Short mmCIF file of C-alpha atoms and ligand atoms in Angstrom, two decimals:
data_model
loop_
_atom_site.label_atom_id
_atom_site.label_comp_id
_atom_site.label_asym_id
_atom_site.label_seq_id
_atom_site.Cartn_x
_atom_site.Cartn_y
_atom_site.Cartn_z
CA MET A 1001 23.61 21.38 5.72
CA ALA A 1002 22.50 18.76 3.55
CA LYS A 1003 20.06 19.50 0.63
CA SER A 1004 16.42 19.10 1.69
CA VAL A 1005 14.90 16.14 -0.48
CA LEU A 1006 11.71 18.48 -0.73
CA SER A 1007 13.82 20.78 -2.77
CA ASP A 1008 14.39 18.20 -5.63
CA ALA A 1009 13.36 19.39 -9.13
CA ARG A 1010 11.00 16.50 -9.65
CA PHE A 1011 8.49 18.14 -6.92
CA HIS A 1012 8.54 21.56 -8.69
CA SER A 1013 9.04 21.29 -12.53
CA GLU A 1014 6.73 19.23 -14.49
CA GLU A 1015 9.69 18.29 -16.95
CA ALA A 1016 11.60 16.91 -14.16
CA ALA A 1017 8.64 14.92 -12.77
CA PHE A 1018 8.27 13.31 -16.15
CA GLU A 1019 11.80 12.39 -16.35
CA TYR A 1020 11.82 10.94 -12.85
CA VAL A 1021 8.51 8.93 -13.58
CA GLU A 1022 9.99 7.71 -16.89
CA ALA A 1023 13.32 6.58 -15.29
CA GLN A 1024 11.31 4.42 -13.05
CA LEU A 1025 8.92 3.06 -15.42
CA TRP A 1026 11.02 2.79 -18.45
CA PRO A 1027 14.44 1.93 -17.23
CA ASN A 1028 15.50 0.71 -20.64
CA GLY A 1029 14.11 4.07 -22.64
CA PRO A 1030 10.49 4.55 -23.71
CA VAL A 1031 8.10 1.67 -24.64
CA CYS A 1032 4.79 2.25 -26.65
CA PRO A 1033 1.94 1.09 -24.45
CA HIS A 1034 -0.08 0.64 -27.54
CA CYS A 1035 2.07 -1.84 -29.23
CA ALA A 1036 5.07 -2.52 -27.06
CA THR A 1037 7.62 -1.31 -29.48
CA ALA A 1038 10.79 0.53 -28.15
CA GLY A 1039 14.08 1.48 -29.21
CA GLU A 1040 14.62 3.25 -32.59
CA LYS A 1041 11.09 3.49 -33.67
CA ILE A 1042 10.15 5.88 -30.89
CA GLY A 1043 10.54 9.56 -31.29
CA ARG A 1044 10.43 12.38 -28.79
CA LEU A 1045 7.98 15.43 -29.93
CA LYS A 1046 9.00 18.52 -29.27
CA GLY A 1047 7.82 22.00 -29.68
CA LYS A 1048 6.41 24.98 -27.77
CA THR A 1049 2.92 23.81 -27.86
CA THR A 1050 3.73 19.75 -27.21
CA ARG A 1051 2.70 18.28 -23.96
CA HIS A 1052 5.25 17.28 -21.63
CA GLY A 1053 6.69 13.99 -22.37
CA LEU A 1054 5.21 13.37 -25.39
CA TYR A 1055 6.31 10.72 -27.83
CA LYS A 1056 5.32 9.19 -31.02
CA CYS A 1057 5.61 5.41 -32.14
CA TYR A 1058 6.44 4.86 -35.62
CA ALA A 1059 5.53 1.26 -35.42
CA CYS A 1060 1.77 1.81 -34.73
CA ARG A 1061 1.92 5.88 -35.34
CA LYS A 1062 0.13 6.61 -32.16
CA PRO A 1063 1.49 9.39 -29.68
CA PHE A 1064 1.96 8.49 -26.00
CA THR A 1065 3.23 9.62 -22.68
CA VAL A 1066 4.32 7.69 -19.57
CA ARG A 1067 0.94 8.41 -17.82
CA ILE A 1068 -0.80 6.07 -20.01
CA GLY A 1069 -1.70 2.62 -18.55
CA THR A 1070 -0.67 4.05 -14.89
CA ILE A 1071 -2.69 5.23 -12.07
CA PHE A 1072 -1.96 8.78 -13.41
CA GLU A 1073 -3.50 8.27 -16.67
CA ASP A 1074 -6.85 9.68 -15.84
CA SER A 1075 -5.73 12.54 -13.76
CA HIS A 1076 -5.44 16.16 -14.77
CA LEU A 1077 -3.18 16.97 -11.89
CA PRO A 1078 0.36 17.71 -12.54
CA LEU A 1079 2.62 14.86 -12.09
CA ARG A 1080 4.82 17.07 -9.70
CA LEU A 1081 1.78 17.19 -7.51
CA TRP A 1082 1.53 13.44 -7.70
CA LEU A 1083 5.21 13.11 -6.57
CA GLN A 1084 4.89 15.20 -3.56
CA ALA A 1085 1.57 13.31 -2.40
CA ILE A 1086 3.57 9.70 -3.20
CA HIS A 1087 6.37 10.95 -1.19
CA LEU A 1088 4.60 12.48 1.58
CA LEU A 1089 2.80 9.01 2.00
CA CYS A 1090 6.17 6.99 1.74
CA ALA A 1091 7.85 9.16 4.41
CA SER A 1092 5.29 9.16 6.90
CA LYS A 1093 5.52 5.88 9.03
CA LYS A 1094 1.97 6.42 10.35
CA GLY A 1095 0.43 7.56 7.16
CA ILE A 1096 -0.84 11.08 6.24
CA SER A 1097 -4.62 12.16 6.61
CA THR A 1098 -6.63 13.66 3.74
CA ARG A 1099 -6.70 17.31 5.52
CA GLN A 1100 -3.07 17.11 5.96
CA LEU A 1101 -2.37 16.45 2.42
CA GLN A 1102 -5.05 18.95 1.31
CA ARG A 1103 -3.11 21.42 3.31
CA MET A 1104 0.30 20.49 2.21
CA LEU A 1105 -0.34 20.13 -1.53
CA GLY A 1106 -2.73 23.22 -1.51
CA CYS A 1107 -5.62 21.21 -3.43
CA GLY A 1108 -9.23 20.56 -2.91
CA MET A 1109 -10.12 18.15 -0.34
CA LYS A 1110 -11.79 15.89 -3.08
CA THR A 1111 -8.66 15.63 -4.83
CA ALA A 1112 -6.50 15.04 -1.80
CA TRP A 1113 -8.96 11.84 -0.77
CA HIS A 1114 -8.55 10.58 -4.45
CA LEU A 1115 -4.95 11.12 -4.41
CA GLY A 1116 -4.23 9.14 -1.05
CA HIS A 1117 -6.49 6.44 -2.30
CA ARG A 1118 -5.11 5.90 -5.53
CA ILE A 1119 -1.73 5.71 -3.99
CA ARG A 1120 -2.46 3.49 -1.44
CA HIS A 1121 -4.17 1.14 -4.14
CA ALA A 1122 -1.07 1.18 -6.03
CA MET A 1123 1.00 0.13 -2.80
CA ASP A 1124 -0.81 -2.98 -2.85
CA PRO A 1125 1.46 -5.62 -4.43
CA GLY A 1126 -1.47 -8.08 -5.11
CA LYS A 1127 -2.42 -11.14 -3.06
CA ALA A 1128 -2.00 -13.93 -5.74
CA SER A 1129 0.43 -16.19 -4.54
CA PRO A 1130 0.71 -17.95 -0.99
CA LEU A 1131 3.27 -16.68 1.71
CA GLY A 1132 5.95 -18.97 2.91
CA GLY A 1133 6.83 -22.69 1.58
CA ALA A 1134 8.88 -25.65 2.39
CA GLY A 1135 11.32 -24.46 5.35
CA LYS A 1136 9.76 -21.39 5.63
CA THR A 1137 7.75 -20.00 8.99
CA VAL A 1138 4.81 -17.91 8.60
CA GLU A 1139 3.25 -16.10 11.61
CA ALA A 1140 -0.16 -15.43 11.68
CA ASP A 1141 -2.34 -13.18 14.09
CA GLU A 1142 -5.28 -11.14 14.36
CA THR A 1143 -6.47 -7.86 15.74
CA GLU A 1144 -9.53 -5.83 16.31
CA LEU A 1145 -9.68 -2.15 15.84
CA THR A 1146 -11.83 -0.56 18.32
CA LYS A 1147 -12.93 3.01 18.06
CA SER A 1148 -11.29 5.72 20.34
CA ARG A 1149 -13.08 6.10 23.56
CA LYS A 1150 -13.71 9.68 22.75
CA SER A 1151 -15.69 8.70 19.41
CA LYS A 1152 -19.40 8.16 20.07
CA ARG A 1153 -20.74 4.77 19.26
CA PRO A 1154 -23.72 4.20 17.17
CA ALA A 1155 -26.85 2.86 19.24
CA GLY A 1156 -26.92 -0.72 19.27
CA HIS A 1157 -23.11 -1.21 18.53
CA ARG A 1158 -21.84 -4.47 19.88
CA ARG A 1159 -18.14 -5.65 20.45
CA GLY A 1160 -18.55 -7.82 17.50
CA ASP A 1161 -19.29 -4.76 14.96
CA ASN A 1162 -15.43 -3.80 15.69
CA MET A 1163 -13.45 -4.21 12.38
CA ARG A 1164 -10.94 -7.17 12.72
CA VAL A 1165 -7.67 -7.39 10.54
CA MET A 1166 -5.65 -10.40 9.96
CA SER A 1167 -1.94 -10.28 9.27
CA LEU A 1168 0.52 -12.84 8.04
CA VAL A 1169 4.17 -12.59 7.68
CA GLU A 1170 6.65 -14.62 6.33
CA ARG A 1171 9.78 -14.52 8.58
CA GLY A 1172 12.39 -12.81 6.65
CA GLY A 1173 9.98 -11.92 4.11
CA ALA A 1174 6.81 -9.80 3.18
CA ILE A 1175 3.70 -9.05 5.28
CA ARG A 1176 0.25 -9.28 4.12
CA SER A 1177 -2.97 -7.81 5.70
CA MET A 1178 -6.43 -7.98 5.19
CA THR A 1179 -9.98 -7.24 6.52
CA LEU A 1180 -11.15 -10.36 8.60
CA ASP A 1181 -14.75 -11.01 7.43
CA HIS A 1182 -15.10 -14.73 8.26
CA SER A 1183 -12.55 -17.09 10.02
CA ALA A 1184 -9.06 -17.13 10.27
CA MET A 1185 -8.88 -20.53 9.04
CA GLY A 1186 -10.08 -19.25 5.21
CA VAL A 1187 -7.20 -16.82 5.40
CA ILE A 1188 -4.93 -19.62 6.01
CA TYR A 1189 -6.20 -21.57 3.27
CA LYS A 1190 -5.74 -19.04 0.83
CA HIS A 1191 -2.82 -17.11 1.75
CA VAL A 1192 -0.33 -19.75 3.55
CA HIS A 1193 1.47 -22.09 1.34
CA LYS A 1194 0.75 -25.66 2.40
CA ASP A 1195 4.34 -26.68 3.02
CA SER A 1196 5.02 -23.75 5.61
CA ARG A 1197 5.53 -23.92 9.20
CA LEU A 1198 2.80 -21.81 11.03
CA VAL A 1199 3.15 -19.98 14.23
CA THR A 1200 0.29 -18.39 16.11
CA ASP A 1201 -1.44 -17.66 19.30
CA LYS A 1202 -4.71 -18.77 20.65
CA ALA A 1203 -4.20 -22.44 19.20
CA ALA A 1204 -8.16 -22.96 19.42
CA HIS A 1205 -8.51 -20.60 16.49
CA TYR A 1206 -6.53 -22.64 14.26
CA LYS A 1207 -7.60 -26.09 14.46
CA PHE A 1208 -5.78 -28.63 11.97
CA PRO A 1209 -4.54 -25.69 9.63
CA PRO A 1210 -3.38 -26.95 6.28
CA VAL A 1211 0.28 -26.51 6.72
CA ALA A 1212 3.21 -29.08 7.12
CA SER A 1213 3.35 -27.87 11.14
CA HIS A 1214 1.88 -25.45 13.37
CA GLU A 1215 2.95 -24.25 16.96
CA SER A 1216 1.45 -21.76 18.97
CA VAL A 1217 2.06 -19.88 22.28
CA ASP A 1218 -0.82 -19.48 24.75
CA HIS A 1219 -1.44 -15.85 25.80
CA SER A 1220 -4.26 -16.94 28.28
CA LYS A 1221 -1.60 -18.70 30.20
CA PHE A 1222 0.87 -15.76 30.15
CA GLU A 1223 3.19 -17.59 27.61
CA TRP A 1224 4.16 -15.09 24.97
CA ALA A 1225 7.33 -16.58 23.13
CA ARG A 1226 8.78 -20.02 23.30
CA ASP A 1227 12.25 -19.98 21.42
CA ASP A 1228 11.04 -18.71 17.79
CA VAL A 1229 7.50 -19.40 18.43
CA HIS A 1230 5.65 -15.99 18.95
CA THR A 1231 3.89 -13.38 17.16
CA ASN A 1232 6.09 -10.40 17.93
CA THR A 1233 6.54 -9.46 14.37
CA LEU A 1234 2.82 -8.99 13.88
CA GLU A 1235 2.45 -7.37 17.52
CA GLY A 1236 4.96 -4.55 16.39
CA PHE A 1237 3.10 -4.19 13.08
CA PHE A 1238 -0.47 -4.06 14.58
CA SER A 1239 0.88 -1.35 17.30
CA ILE A 1240 2.03 0.84 14.31
CA PHE A 1241 -0.92 0.60 12.33
CA LYS A 1242 -3.36 1.33 15.41
CA ARG A 1243 -1.30 4.54 16.24
CA GLY A 1244 -1.77 5.55 12.66
CA LEU A 1245 -5.40 4.97 13.02
CA ILE A 1246 -5.75 6.91 16.14
CA GLY A 1247 -3.51 9.53 15.34
CA VAL A 1248 -3.68 10.21 12.00
CA TYR A 1249 -6.52 8.80 10.26
CA GLN A 1250 -9.18 8.90 13.23
CA HIS A 1251 -11.56 7.18 11.20
CA MET A 1252 -11.36 4.54 8.52
CA ASP A 1253 -14.34 3.38 6.73
CA GLN A 1254 -14.60 -0.48 6.59
CA LYS A 1255 -15.06 -0.60 2.68
CA HIS A 1256 -11.66 1.47 2.46
CA LEU A 1257 -9.70 -0.56 5.17
CA ASP A 1258 -7.71 -2.98 2.88
CA ARG A 1259 -6.31 0.11 1.14
CA TYR A 1260 -5.05 1.52 4.34
CA LEU A 1261 -3.62 -2.01 5.02
CA ALA A 1262 -1.83 -2.04 1.95
CA GLU A 1263 -0.31 1.27 2.70
CA PHE A 1264 0.98 0.17 6.12
CA ASP A 1265 2.09 -3.20 4.60
CA PHE A 1266 3.80 -1.49 1.66
CA ARG A 1267 5.90 0.71 4.21
CA GLN A 1268 6.77 -2.26 6.58
CA ASN A 1269 7.91 -4.34 3.58
CA THR A 1270 10.11 -1.37 2.29
CA ARG A 1271 11.19 -0.24 5.82
CA ALA A 1272 14.59 1.43 6.74
CA LYS A 1273 15.95 -1.65 8.42
CA LEU A 1274 16.03 -3.43 5.01
CA GLY A 1275 18.37 -0.74 3.97
CA ILE A 1276 15.76 1.42 1.96
CA ASP A 1277 15.50 4.95 2.54
CA ASP A 1278 12.54 7.24 1.73
CA ALA A 1279 13.53 7.91 -1.87
CA GLN A 1280 14.04 4.44 -2.76
CA ARG A 1281 10.53 3.60 -1.12
CA GLU A 1282 9.19 6.24 -3.26
CA ALA A 1283 10.67 4.99 -6.47
CA ILE A 1284 9.30 1.49 -5.69
CA ALA A 1285 5.85 3.00 -5.28
CA VAL A 1286 6.12 4.87 -8.49
CA GLN A 1287 6.78 1.58 -10.07
CA GLY A 1288 3.98 0.03 -8.66
CA MET A 1289 1.60 2.75 -10.27
CA LYS A 1290 1.75 0.52 -13.62
CA GLY A 1291 -0.91 -1.40 -14.44
CA LYS A 1292 -3.23 -0.35 -11.51
CA ARG A 1293 -5.52 1.61 -13.30
CA LEU A 1294 -8.68 -0.66 -13.99
CA THR A 1295 -8.69 -2.53 -10.64
CA TYR A 1296 -8.91 0.88 -8.88
CA ARG A 1297 -12.19 1.52 -10.59
CA ALA A 1298 -13.14 -2.01 -10.33
CA SER A 1299 -12.92 -1.90 -6.41
CA GLY A 1300 -15.10 1.22 -6.52
CA SER A 1301 -14.36 4.30 -5.21
CA ALA A 1302 -16.53 6.56 -3.09
CA GLU A 1303 -16.14 9.55 -0.67
CA ALA A 1304 -15.11 8.53 2.72
ZN1 ZN B 357 3.22 1.62 -30.87
#
């Protein structure tokens, strides 16, 4: 029988957890987070009372660990618990609920909630540069998240109150999803490179998009695909996201929707079909923990 991944030392020993995270964030050895010094001027502090993974920089004379400047910095939780939570989120195609995390990690509800959302935040690669470009095709599509029929709607709920999501995918490249607050065209302006070829359904939603060319299929005329003009990649993605919403998360607060989308985008962009296994996906997620600390605060945390 193959060895269970859950028996790996990084999930059980704090020392192994530090070694694992250091290998991901410092592939060429420790780097001082205060002055960027690396190499011989970094010393390892060892001793019975010394904290795990403690180093000293002999250039700026400050001590540090790999947690500084990452999402782990403000946390008092053992690193091995973080790695367990990251692994669970990376390996679960439809996500993992706060309650499930709480039960599996044996931690409190609030801790599980914060862990989940910080990891989702770290999975977001950022949305600064547009998708597509010359010779590239970008699919765009929208979807509405309807509440399950079992859940009670608040009085005065209208169809327009449903949360809306818009996703873009560069064919052969990355997917990018976001809450749709305003018009789909606003998203195209901001997130699609002007030299791209754009493929959508519902042509009426996308009048004169600022791209090199635009083709669409008309679902209202029972046309779903014409050669490579289709939005099937996104239809498939929406279907996984909705199964996660109904089966796992049950409720997503609008103000946290973008973080859930980042989680599903992350798994889609590192999916098994691209030759990435659960362990590699986890390593990529850990690499993303760097530099995410301040922006998480700025985005505002609150109880769900
Ligand atoms: Zn230093």
